[in-house]
Short mmCIF file of C-alpha atoms in Angstrom, two decimals:
data_model
loop_
_atom_site.label_atom_id
_atom_site.label_comp_id
_atom_site.label_asym_id
_atom_site.label_seq_id
_atom_site.Cartn_x
_atom_site.Cartn_y
_atom_site.Cartn_z
CA MET A 30 29.94 66.82 62.95
CA THR A 31 32.50 65.95 60.09
CA ASP A 32 34.55 63.48 62.21
CA SER A 33 31.22 61.64 62.82
CA ILE A 34 30.55 61.17 59.22
CA GLN A 35 33.89 60.21 58.66
CA LYS A 36 33.16 57.13 61.35
CA THR A 37 30.09 55.74 60.07
CA LEU A 38 30.44 52.55 58.14
CA ARG A 39 29.10 53.16 55.55
CA ASP A 40 32.13 55.39 55.16
CA SER A 41 33.88 53.12 55.49
CA ALA A 42 34.94 50.69 51.78
CA ALA A 43 36.01 47.57 54.06
CA MET A 44 32.15 47.68 55.94
CA ARG A 45 30.38 48.52 52.78
CA TRP A 46 31.71 46.05 49.75
CA THR A 47 31.36 43.70 54.01
CA ALA A 48 26.94 44.57 53.27
CA LEU A 49 27.17 44.01 50.04
CA LEU A 50 29.16 41.05 50.00
CA LEU A 51 26.04 39.15 52.63
CA LEU A 52 23.25 40.99 49.98
CA ALA A 53 25.65 39.12 47.58
CA LEU A 54 25.75 35.70 49.05
CA ALA A 55 22.14 36.08 49.31
CA MET A 56 21.20 36.49 46.53
CA PHE A 57 23.90 33.53 44.91
CA CYS A 58 22.11 30.97 47.35
CA SER A 59 19.12 31.73 46.00
CA TYR A 60 20.11 31.88 42.11
CA ILE A 61 21.54 28.18 42.36
CA PHE A 62 17.91 27.62 43.52
CA MET A 63 15.93 29.63 41.05
CA ASP A 64 17.65 26.91 38.53
CA ILE A 65 17.57 23.42 40.59
CA LEU A 66 15.62 21.74 38.12
CA SER A 67 16.92 23.29 34.83
CA PRO A 68 20.20 21.56 34.57
CA ILE A 69 17.79 17.46 34.60
CA LYS A 70 15.38 18.59 33.04
CA ASP A 71 15.86 15.68 31.51
CA LEU A 72 15.66 12.82 34.66
CA MET A 73 11.74 15.27 35.66
CA GLN A 74 11.14 13.58 32.51
CA GLU A 75 11.81 10.07 33.42
CA THR A 76 11.69 10.48 37.29
CA ARG A 77 8.48 12.43 37.16
CA GLY A 78 6.86 12.24 34.02
CA TRP A 79 7.58 15.54 33.28
CA ASP A 80 7.35 16.51 29.94
CA SER A 81 8.67 20.47 28.20
CA THR A 82 4.95 21.73 28.85
CA ALA A 83 4.70 20.19 33.18
CA PHE A 84 8.90 21.86 33.25
CA GLY A 85 7.30 24.36 32.03
CA THR A 86 4.46 25.63 33.37
CA MET A 87 6.41 24.78 36.73
CA GLN A 88 9.37 27.24 36.06
CA GLY A 89 7.06 29.65 34.96
CA SER A 90 5.06 29.89 38.28
CA GLU A 91 8.04 30.94 39.98
CA VAL A 92 5.96 34.53 38.66
CA PHE A 93 3.22 33.58 38.86
CA LEU A 94 2.08 35.91 42.79
CA ASN A 95 4.08 38.58 42.08
CA VAL A 96 3.05 39.20 38.21
CA PHE A 97 -1.22 38.19 38.37
CA VAL A 98 -1.40 39.01 42.20
CA PHE A 99 0.90 42.02 41.86
CA PHE A 100 2.60 41.00 44.87
CA LEU A 101 5.75 42.81 43.91
CA ILE A 102 4.20 45.54 43.47
CA PHE A 103 2.50 45.18 47.77
CA ALA A 104 6.33 44.33 47.96
CA GLY A 105 7.62 47.92 46.35
CA ILE A 106 5.44 49.33 49.17
CA ILE A 107 6.77 46.92 51.79
CA LEU A 108 9.62 48.03 51.31
CA ASP A 109 9.12 51.96 50.92
CA LYS A 110 7.47 51.22 54.60
CA MET A 111 9.15 48.85 56.79
CA GLY A 112 13.07 49.87 55.31
CA VAL A 113 15.21 47.16 53.75
CA ARG A 114 16.75 45.42 56.99
CA PHE A 115 12.63 44.11 58.05
CA THR A 116 12.40 43.24 54.52
CA ALA A 117 15.73 41.27 53.97
CA VAL A 118 14.87 39.21 56.50
CA LEU A 119 11.47 39.27 55.81
CA SER A 120 12.27 38.21 52.52
CA GLY A 121 14.68 35.40 52.99
CA ALA A 122 12.15 33.20 54.90
CA VAL A 123 9.37 33.28 52.25
CA MET A 124 12.45 31.92 49.75
CA LEU A 125 13.31 29.34 52.96
CA VAL A 126 8.97 28.04 53.23
CA GLY A 127 8.40 27.89 49.16
CA ALA A 128 11.87 26.01 49.06
CA ILE A 129 10.97 23.11 51.07
CA ILE A 130 7.39 22.39 49.68
CA LYS A 131 9.41 22.54 46.28
CA TRP A 132 11.14 19.57 48.26
CA TYR A 133 8.80 18.17 49.78
CA ALA A 134 6.87 18.54 46.30
CA VAL A 135 9.25 16.47 44.17
CA SER A 136 10.18 13.77 47.26
CA GLU A 137 9.78 9.34 47.04
CA SER A 138 6.93 11.10 50.48
CA PHE A 139 4.75 13.01 48.31
CA MET A 140 4.47 9.54 45.33
CA GLY A 141 1.67 8.51 46.77
CA SER A 142 0.10 10.25 49.41
CA GLY A 143 -2.68 11.90 49.90
CA LEU A 144 -1.83 15.13 48.87
CA GLU A 145 -0.25 13.47 45.73
CA THR A 146 -3.79 12.36 45.27
CA TRP A 147 -5.75 15.76 45.75
CA PHE A 148 -3.10 17.31 43.10
CA THR A 149 -4.35 15.45 40.98
CA ASN A 150 -8.11 15.70 40.92
CA ASN A 151 -8.17 19.03 41.48
CA LEU A 152 -6.25 22.26 40.36
CA ASN A 153 -6.92 21.79 36.73
CA TYR A 154 -9.45 24.61 35.96
CA ILE A 155 -9.06 27.97 37.84
CA PRO A 156 -11.75 30.51 37.03
CA ILE A 157 -10.83 33.62 35.61
CA PHE A 158 -6.81 32.16 34.96
CA ASP A 159 -8.35 29.61 32.37
CA GLU A 160 -10.01 31.81 31.16
CA LEU A 161 -7.50 34.84 29.96
CA GLY A 162 -5.37 31.33 29.21
CA VAL A 163 -2.83 32.59 32.37
CA SER A 164 -3.59 30.67 34.83
CA PRO A 165 -0.24 28.13 36.28
CA PHE A 166 -1.88 25.04 35.94
CA TYR A 167 -3.54 22.09 33.82
CA GLU A 168 -5.90 19.24 33.11
CA GLY A 169 -3.04 16.59 32.89
CA MET A 170 -0.44 18.37 34.59
CA PRO A 171 1.53 15.77 37.52
CA ALA A 172 0.51 16.50 40.25
CA SER A 173 4.01 16.38 41.74
CA ALA A 174 5.06 19.81 38.72
CA LYS A 175 1.92 20.84 40.88
CA PHE A 176 2.54 21.13 44.10
CA ALA A 177 5.96 22.50 42.98
CA ALA A 178 4.52 24.89 41.28
CA CYS A 179 2.77 26.69 44.30
CA GLY A 180 6.19 25.73 46.66
CA PHE A 181 8.57 28.27 43.49
CA MET A 182 5.17 30.99 43.45
CA ILE A 183 6.51 31.28 47.33
CA PHE A 184 9.87 30.78 46.75
CA GLY A 185 9.27 33.65 44.09
CA CYS A 186 7.82 35.88 46.30
CA GLY A 187 10.23 36.28 48.68
CA CYS A 188 13.42 36.16 45.73
CA GLU A 189 12.28 38.91 43.85
CA MET A 190 11.73 40.23 47.27
CA ALA A 191 14.69 39.94 47.55
CA GLY A 192 15.87 41.23 44.33
CA ILE A 193 14.27 44.51 45.01
CA THR A 194 15.73 44.83 48.35
CA VAL A 195 19.43 44.52 47.34
CA SER A 196 19.54 46.86 45.02
CA ARG A 197 17.58 49.24 47.30
CA GLY A 198 20.96 48.62 50.43
CA ILE A 199 22.81 49.09 47.59
CA VAL A 200 22.10 52.31 46.06
CA LYS A 201 21.64 53.18 50.34
CA TRP A 202 25.74 52.27 50.88
CA PHE A 203 26.76 53.21 47.95
CA LYS A 204 24.85 55.82 45.69
CA GLY A 205 27.51 58.95 45.28
CA ARG A 206 30.18 55.95 45.83
CA GLU A 207 30.45 53.47 43.11
CA MET A 208 28.29 52.23 42.65
CA ALA A 209 27.69 51.52 39.36
CA LEU A 210 31.22 48.72 40.45
CA ALA A 211 29.33 47.55 42.96
CA MET A 212 26.34 45.97 41.57
CA GLY A 213 28.29 44.54 39.62
CA SER A 214 29.87 42.86 41.53
CA GLU A 215 26.90 42.49 42.72
CA MET A 216 25.49 40.40 40.31
CA ALA A 217 28.26 38.55 39.21
CA LEU A 218 29.07 36.98 42.15
CA ALA A 219 25.01 36.13 42.81
CA ARG A 220 25.30 34.32 38.45
CA LEU A 221 28.45 32.13 40.56
CA GLY A 222 24.86 31.00 41.56
CA VAL A 223 23.88 29.87 38.90
CA ALA A 224 27.45 27.64 37.65
CA THR A 225 27.27 26.36 40.43
CA CYS A 226 23.54 25.16 40.25
CA MET A 227 24.83 22.88 37.09
CA ILE A 228 27.48 21.14 38.82
CA PHE A 229 25.84 20.55 42.18
CA SER A 230 22.47 19.58 40.88
CA PRO A 231 23.03 17.06 38.08
CA PHE A 232 26.01 15.88 41.10
CA PHE A 233 23.88 15.07 43.31
CA ALA A 234 20.84 13.82 41.90
CA LYS A 235 23.58 11.09 40.77
CA LEU A 236 25.42 10.26 43.68
CA GLY A 237 25.73 7.10 43.76
CA GLY A 238 24.47 5.50 41.18
CA ASN A 239 21.08 5.76 43.00
CA ILE A 240 19.36 9.13 40.54
CA SER A 241 16.90 10.91 42.72
CA VAL A 242 16.33 14.50 42.17
CA THR A 243 14.81 14.76 45.72
CA ARG A 244 18.63 15.61 47.08
CA SER A 245 19.23 17.43 44.76
CA VAL A 246 16.40 20.60 46.05
CA ALA A 247 17.92 19.21 49.11
CA PHE A 248 20.45 21.26 48.58
CA GLY A 249 19.42 23.85 47.29
CA VAL A 250 16.99 23.99 50.71
CA VAL A 251 20.27 24.38 52.71
CA LEU A 252 21.31 27.39 50.62
CA MET A 253 18.17 29.35 51.70
CA CYS A 254 18.96 28.10 54.65
CA ILE A 255 21.94 30.46 54.61
CA ALA A 256 20.92 33.13 52.31
CA LEU A 257 18.15 33.71 55.76
CA ILE A 258 21.53 34.30 57.84
CA MET A 259 22.98 36.70 55.86
CA PHE A 260 20.06 38.23 55.76
CA ILE A 261 19.75 38.53 59.64
CA VAL A 262 24.02 39.49 60.04
CA TYR A 263 22.69 42.45 57.08
CA PHE A 264 20.27 43.25 58.82
CA PHE A 265 22.12 43.29 62.50
CA MET A 266 25.11 45.24 60.60
CA ASP A 267 22.24 48.12 59.04
CA LYS A 268 21.07 49.01 61.81
CA LYS A 269 24.00 50.03 63.97
CA LEU A 270 24.60 52.20 60.50
CA ASP A 271 21.32 53.86 61.00
CA ALA A 272 22.40 54.62 64.30
CA GLN A 273 25.47 56.83 63.58
CA THR A 274 23.81 58.47 60.90
CA GLY A 275 21.28 59.61 62.31
CA GLU A 276 18.96 58.51 60.00
CA ALA A 277 14.96 57.11 59.49
CA GLU A 278 14.22 53.79 58.93
CA GLU A 279 12.61 54.55 55.54
CA LYS A 280 8.74 53.89 56.97
CA ASP A 281 9.03 56.99 59.14
CA ASP A 282 8.30 58.54 55.30
CA PRO A 283 4.82 57.55 54.88
CA PHE A 284 4.27 55.76 51.38
CA LYS A 285 1.53 57.85 48.99
CA ILE A 286 0.51 55.47 46.26
CA SER A 287 0.03 58.77 43.93
CA ASP A 288 3.29 58.96 43.71
CA LEU A 289 3.75 55.75 42.48
CA GLY A 290 1.64 58.27 39.25
CA LYS A 291 5.86 60.09 39.35
CA ILE A 292 6.58 57.03 37.77
CA LEU A 293 4.63 55.82 35.65
CA THR A 294 4.49 58.62 33.95
CA ASP A 295 7.63 58.84 32.81
CA SER A 296 9.00 58.17 29.41
CA GLY A 297 12.67 57.24 30.82
CA PHE A 298 11.17 54.67 33.88
CA TRP A 299 8.74 53.15 30.88
CA LEU A 300 12.19 52.27 27.85
CA VAL A 301 14.68 51.31 30.86
CA ALA A 302 11.72 49.00 32.35
CA LEU A 303 10.88 47.23 28.74
CA LEU A 304 14.46 46.95 28.42
CA CYS A 305 14.54 45.01 30.97
CA VAL A 306 11.85 42.90 30.27
CA LEU A 307 12.68 41.80 27.34
CA TYR A 308 16.24 42.03 28.14
CA TYR A 309 16.05 39.21 30.93
CA SER A 310 13.19 37.33 28.96
CA ALA A 311 15.95 36.34 26.45
CA ILE A 312 18.31 35.04 29.09
CA PHE A 313 16.69 33.77 32.11
CA PRO A 314 13.79 31.60 30.73
CA PHE A 315 17.03 30.33 28.61
CA GLN A 316 19.26 29.08 31.48
CA LYS A 317 16.28 26.84 32.34
CA TYR A 318 16.70 24.76 28.33
CA ALA A 319 19.67 25.69 28.36
CA VAL A 320 21.90 22.67 29.61
CA ASN A 321 18.54 20.26 27.25
CA MET A 322 19.06 22.12 24.53
CA LEU A 323 23.22 21.67 24.31
CA GLN A 324 22.34 18.07 25.48
CA CYS A 325 20.52 17.61 21.74
CA ASN A 326 22.57 19.77 18.88
CA LEU A 327 25.62 18.09 21.03
CA THR A 328 27.88 15.20 20.45
CA LEU A 329 28.45 14.12 24.10
CA THR A 330 29.95 10.07 24.82
CA GLU A 331 29.83 9.76 28.65
CA PRO A 332 33.17 8.80 29.34
CA ALA A 333 33.68 5.07 30.85
CA SER A 334 32.53 4.83 34.32
CA ASP A 335 35.46 3.86 36.05
CA SER A 336 37.79 6.73 34.49
CA PHE A 337 38.96 9.12 36.12
CA TRP A 338 36.17 11.14 34.46
CA ALA A 339 32.93 9.70 35.57
CA GLY A 340 34.25 10.13 38.71
CA SER A 341 32.36 11.90 41.88
CA SER A 342 35.55 13.77 42.30
CA VAL A 343 36.07 15.70 39.37
CA THR A 344 32.82 17.49 39.84
CA ILE A 345 34.73 18.95 42.85
CA ILE A 346 37.91 19.75 40.64
CA GLN A 347 36.30 20.78 38.22
CA TYR A 348 33.97 23.12 40.77
CA ILE A 349 37.58 25.06 42.29
CA ILE A 350 39.35 25.68 39.10
CA MET A 351 36.13 27.45 38.11
CA LEU A 352 36.28 29.24 41.49
CA LEU A 353 39.11 29.86 41.26
CA VAL A 354 38.70 31.43 37.34
CA ALA A 355 36.21 33.60 39.21
CA ALA A 356 38.95 35.58 41.61
CA PHE A 357 41.35 35.90 40.26
CA GLY A 358 39.85 37.00 37.44
CA PHE A 359 37.45 38.72 39.49
CA ALA A 360 40.29 40.43 41.32
CA SER A 361 42.11 41.39 38.79
CA ASN A 362 39.82 45.08 38.57
CA PHE A 363 40.76 46.06 41.98
CA GLN A 364 45.39 46.06 40.80
CA LYS A 365 47.10 48.87 41.06
CA GLN A 366 50.16 47.35 39.76
CA LYS A 367 50.07 46.40 35.94
CA SER A 368 51.85 43.27 36.99
CA ARG A 369 49.81 41.72 39.51
CA GLN A 370 47.35 42.90 37.33
CA TYR A 371 47.96 40.75 34.82
CA GLY A 372 49.80 37.83 36.73
CA MET A 373 46.20 37.27 37.73
CA LEU A 374 44.59 37.97 35.13
CA ALA A 375 47.27 35.54 33.56
CA VAL A 376 45.77 32.35 36.70
CA SER A 377 42.01 32.79 35.07
CA ILE A 378 42.28 32.88 31.75
CA VAL A 379 44.75 29.47 32.70
CA ALA A 380 41.33 27.98 34.82
CA LEU A 381 39.46 29.04 32.10
CA ILE A 382 40.77 26.73 29.52
CA THR A 383 41.70 24.60 32.24
CA TYR A 384 38.46 24.15 33.36
CA CYS A 385 36.88 23.96 29.68
CA TYR A 386 38.77 20.88 28.56
CA MET A 387 37.20 18.91 32.28
CA GLY A 388 34.14 20.10 31.21
CA TYR A 389 35.16 18.31 26.96
CA MET A 390 36.46 15.94 28.69
CA ARG A 391 33.93 14.79 31.32
CA GLN A 392 31.40 15.50 27.67
CA SER A 393 28.64 17.06 30.14
CA ALA A 394 26.03 19.59 29.44
CA GLU A 395 25.75 20.08 32.43
CA SER A 396 29.49 21.76 33.22
CA ILE A 397 29.65 23.20 29.55
CA PHE A 398 26.60 25.37 29.97
CA ALA A 399 28.74 26.78 33.59
CA VAL A 400 30.98 29.02 32.26
CA PHE A 401 28.05 31.04 31.05
CA PRO A 402 28.70 33.71 33.94
CA LEU A 403 32.90 33.22 33.85
CA LEU A 404 33.18 36.20 31.71
CA ALA A 405 30.36 38.15 33.59
CA VAL A 406 32.71 38.14 36.27
CA LEU A 407 35.62 39.16 35.17
CA ILE A 408 34.30 42.30 33.00
CA THR A 409 31.54 42.94 34.77
CA PRO A 410 33.89 45.08 37.38
CA ILE A 411 35.33 46.78 34.10
CA LEU A 412 32.26 47.93 33.20
CA GLY A 413 30.51 48.73 36.32
CA SER A 414 34.02 50.92 37.64
CA TYR A 415 33.42 52.56 33.41
CA VAL A 416 30.21 53.44 34.34
CA ASP A 417 31.07 55.20 37.55
CA HIS A 418 34.18 57.72 35.79
CA LYS A 419 32.71 57.60 32.46
CA GLY A 420 29.45 57.33 31.31
CA LYS A 421 27.70 55.49 28.51
CA ALA A 422 25.63 53.21 30.22
CA ALA A 423 22.61 53.60 27.67
CA SER A 424 24.89 52.10 24.56
CA MET A 425 25.75 49.67 26.92
CA LEU A 426 22.52 48.21 26.87
CA VAL A 427 22.48 49.05 22.47
CA LEU A 428 25.38 46.47 22.56
CA GLY A 429 24.15 43.78 25.03
CA SER A 430 21.03 43.51 22.22
CA LEU A 431 23.40 42.71 19.59
CA LEU A 432 25.13 40.53 20.88
CA LEU A 433 21.92 38.54 22.36
CA ILE A 434 20.97 38.49 19.49
CA ALA A 435 23.98 37.07 17.53
CA CYS A 436 24.15 34.20 20.63
CA HIS A 437 20.81 32.86 19.80
CA LEU A 438 21.01 32.87 16.11
CA THR A 439 24.32 31.20 17.03
CA PHE A 440 22.99 28.82 19.63
CA ALA A 441 19.84 28.35 16.77
CA PHE A 442 21.64 28.13 13.09
CA ILE A 443 25.49 27.24 13.81
CA LEU A 444 26.43 24.95 16.32
CA PRO A 445 23.24 22.05 15.14
CA LEU A 446 25.55 22.69 11.61
CA PHE A 447 28.32 20.82 14.03
CA LYS A 448 25.69 18.15 15.21
CA GLY A 449 28.66 14.98 14.77
CA ASN A 450 31.17 16.75 15.02
CA ALA A 451 32.40 16.68 18.91
CA ILE A 452 35.89 19.21 18.66
CA GLY A 453 34.14 21.86 16.96
CA GLY A 454 30.42 21.67 18.41
CA ILE A 455 32.04 22.60 22.14
CA ILE A 456 33.90 25.00 21.21
CA ILE A 457 31.20 27.14 20.31
CA ALA A 458 28.70 26.40 22.40
CA TYR A 459 31.10 27.62 24.92
CA LEU A 460 32.53 30.53 22.87
CA THR A 461 28.86 31.59 22.57
CA ILE A 462 27.66 30.83 25.90
CA LEU A 463 30.95 32.82 27.26
CA VAL A 464 29.92 36.01 25.07
CA LEU A 465 26.10 35.47 26.10
CA GLY A 466 27.07 35.31 29.56
CA SER A 467 28.92 39.01 29.36
CA SER A 468 26.18 40.32 27.48
CA PHE A 469 24.35 39.61 30.48
CA SER A 470 26.61 41.51 32.00
CA LEU A 471 26.19 45.03 31.22
CA VAL A 472 22.25 44.94 32.35
CA PRO A 473 23.24 45.28 35.97
CA ALA A 474 26.00 47.40 35.19
CA SER A 475 24.50 50.28 32.94
CA LEU A 476 20.88 49.59 33.19
CA TRP A 477 20.00 49.32 37.61
CA PRO A 478 22.10 51.83 38.55
CA SER A 479 19.94 54.42 35.85
CA VAL A 480 16.99 54.10 37.93
CA PRO A 481 18.25 55.85 41.26
CA LYS A 482 19.17 59.01 38.11
CA LEU A 483 14.90 58.63 36.95
CA VAL A 484 12.84 58.53 40.07
CA ASP A 485 13.22 60.68 43.53
CA ALA A 486 15.14 59.00 46.11
CA LYS A 487 12.00 58.44 48.31
CA VAL A 488 10.30 55.65 46.13
CA ILE A 489 13.16 53.37 44.61
CA GLY A 490 11.53 50.68 46.26
CA SER A 491 8.74 50.96 44.12
CA ALA A 492 10.96 51.93 41.39
CA TYR A 493 13.08 49.15 41.20
CA ALA A 494 9.89 46.88 42.56
CA LEU A 495 7.37 48.17 39.41
CA ILE A 496 10.78 46.66 37.14
CA PHE A 497 10.75 44.04 38.83
CA TRP A 498 6.80 43.10 38.54
CA ILE A 499 6.85 44.37 34.41
CA GLN A 500 10.15 41.14 33.92
CA ASN A 501 8.07 39.11 36.16
CA ILE A 502 5.26 39.25 33.14
CA GLY A 503 8.18 37.85 30.30
CA LEU A 504 10.12 35.30 33.16
CA TRP A 505 6.31 33.73 33.85
CA LEU A 506 5.94 33.60 29.86
CA PHE A 507 8.48 32.98 28.16
CA PRO A 508 9.49 28.94 29.83
CA LEU A 509 6.12 28.71 29.45
CA LEU A 510 6.48 29.99 25.30
CA ILE A 511 9.49 27.51 25.49
CA GLY A 512 7.92 24.16 26.51
CA LYS A 513 5.07 24.57 24.61
CA VAL A 514 6.41 25.72 21.23
CA LEU A 515 8.83 22.06 21.98
CA ASP A 516 6.53 20.27 22.09
CA LYS A 517 4.78 21.51 18.69
CA THR A 518 7.60 21.39 16.38
CA ASN A 519 8.70 17.92 18.15
CA PRO A 520 4.86 15.97 18.27
CA ASP A 521 6.70 12.55 18.07
CA VAL A 522 9.35 13.02 20.27
CA THR A 523 10.01 10.59 23.73
CA ASP A 524 13.31 10.70 23.81
CA PRO A 525 14.62 14.27 25.22
CA THR A 526 17.68 14.25 24.09
CA LYS A 527 16.21 14.26 20.73
CA PHE A 528 14.47 17.85 20.45
CA ASP A 529 14.96 20.95 17.73
CA TYR A 530 15.36 23.54 19.41
CA THR A 531 15.51 26.44 16.67
CA TRP A 532 12.08 27.15 17.38
CA PRO A 533 12.67 29.01 20.41
CA LEU A 534 15.64 29.58 19.73
CA VAL A 535 14.64 32.26 17.40
CA MET A 536 12.07 32.83 19.18
CA LEU A 537 14.56 34.62 21.90
CA ALA A 538 17.15 36.02 19.09
CA CYS A 539 13.19 38.30 17.87
CA LEU A 540 13.41 39.21 21.79
CA GLY A 541 16.80 40.33 21.08
CA VAL A 542 15.59 42.28 18.10
CA ALA A 543 12.64 45.01 20.21
CA ALA A 544 15.26 45.02 23.15
CA LEU A 545 17.55 46.89 20.26
CA ILE A 546 15.09 49.36 18.53
CA LEU A 547 14.46 50.20 22.35
CA GLY A 548 17.94 50.76 23.66
CA PHE A 549 18.28 52.77 19.93
CA ILE A 550 15.38 54.75 21.45
CA LEU A 551 15.90 55.37 25.08
CA LYS A 552 19.21 56.59 23.40
CA ALA A 553 17.46 59.23 22.00
CA VAL A 554 15.36 60.70 24.44
CA ASP A 555 18.94 60.64 27.11
CA ARG A 556 19.50 63.39 24.43
CA LYS A 557 16.70 64.99 24.40
CA LYS A 558 15.27 64.98 28.19
CA GLY A 559 19.09 64.88 29.55
CA LEU A 560 18.08 61.54 32.01
CA GLY A 561 22.01 61.77 32.48
CA LEU A 562 21.67 57.95 31.32
CA GLU A 563 25.24 58.42 29.72
CA GLU A 564 26.98 60.18 31.98
CA PRO A 565 29.24 58.71 35.19
CA ASN A 566 27.48 57.84 38.18
CA ILE A 567 31.11 60.11 39.89
CA LYS A 568 31.81 63.46 39.36
#
């Protein structure tokens, strides 16, 4: 019996990390599509007439069905009843359908069509939702933004379903092993999608000197096809694991609504869930406006059209350098020989400096913000391994909140002081973005691995779904709020690169303050109830 167990895929480090890679690559693609329009917000205003309110409303629509139609709760039930395999493939298919709809909404084919006329004349008033002030549409919203919002809602259902499924899948393959390291590594790779999006979305939109936002979204649709393929490959791999172990898929263990009561009555669960919504609401909505914020606060001068820095080849070169930063930085954490570890780390740092120099020479806000996940890729395995072997997950959340507050206040008050100082402003921007990205890495390395310590294994899928649902409330609300605050505090501004972002950034910093307070409360509750959040995962 022991020999049989040793031969399973899960006990092979190569196989379980291959399973993780498949899940991470699928999420990498979804992260790219999630923010595909973020670095071209100014182009959406110029070519499709989306002001900040329309842009923010469309971006917030991603999680509308998850929050207000409770789709995420149903997704958790589906996950617990049908298992990881079925839910993974389903989520990939749903994401692809939503992506195709969003692509058509911003395409030239939609403009002037009968569908555009219908969306212009309809969905201006949604009963009940309008009365509650939570409608995903409003009168006067551009038809393309409305239809894109419909597609983004569908994509959001699949994306959040994929998120809880991946978390559940990692628990299945890594429980009792290096789970925090696995979750942190998955999120580190997935977040490279943010950098990829920031670099290639503007690249495709401006390719050949002819501006077309449709090309950027089409690039994202192709990646969603790849994500679905990754989930299908994982399906067969996971099925083979269950055949080897004799374990039944979760659907053989019937889900009961009463099980949710065990989750909802747990104070530790609620503290983790609230920390999650505050932390993610201060990051993901910010990503959607970050490039435009940098355009407004930095003094950027486009390089001459005939120079190397204005060419399309520099984009590819810079992306390759970015991958070198991530690959060598990530791999350095797994080297047993100090000389190899420090050598790889040195290559990563040199590549990072080279990347930053190229971003400065390109005078591109998109490539500057693309450094956001790079430091996280380097340190997330360190943090995950630390939590696995030493613990201190709750303490890391407190540290992450402090860094979050400092970064948003720096963007709000210090960065604008360097307006006119081309070099100084970009240096401040780079440093703050890197620190913000590193603070973000504290969440997957410490928060997500803590959930299995709080709930029964049978309802882990539903527990993740509830956390994601609560998180989605913030992800719906804050893109919308940032857009409205921008329009209210910049009433006479028509140039999308002249907005004052002070008050939206202060609002996000306040979320960090609230997260900091909850972090201290969580530490106190952990000490009192012995939740084990400060204890290592591997004992």
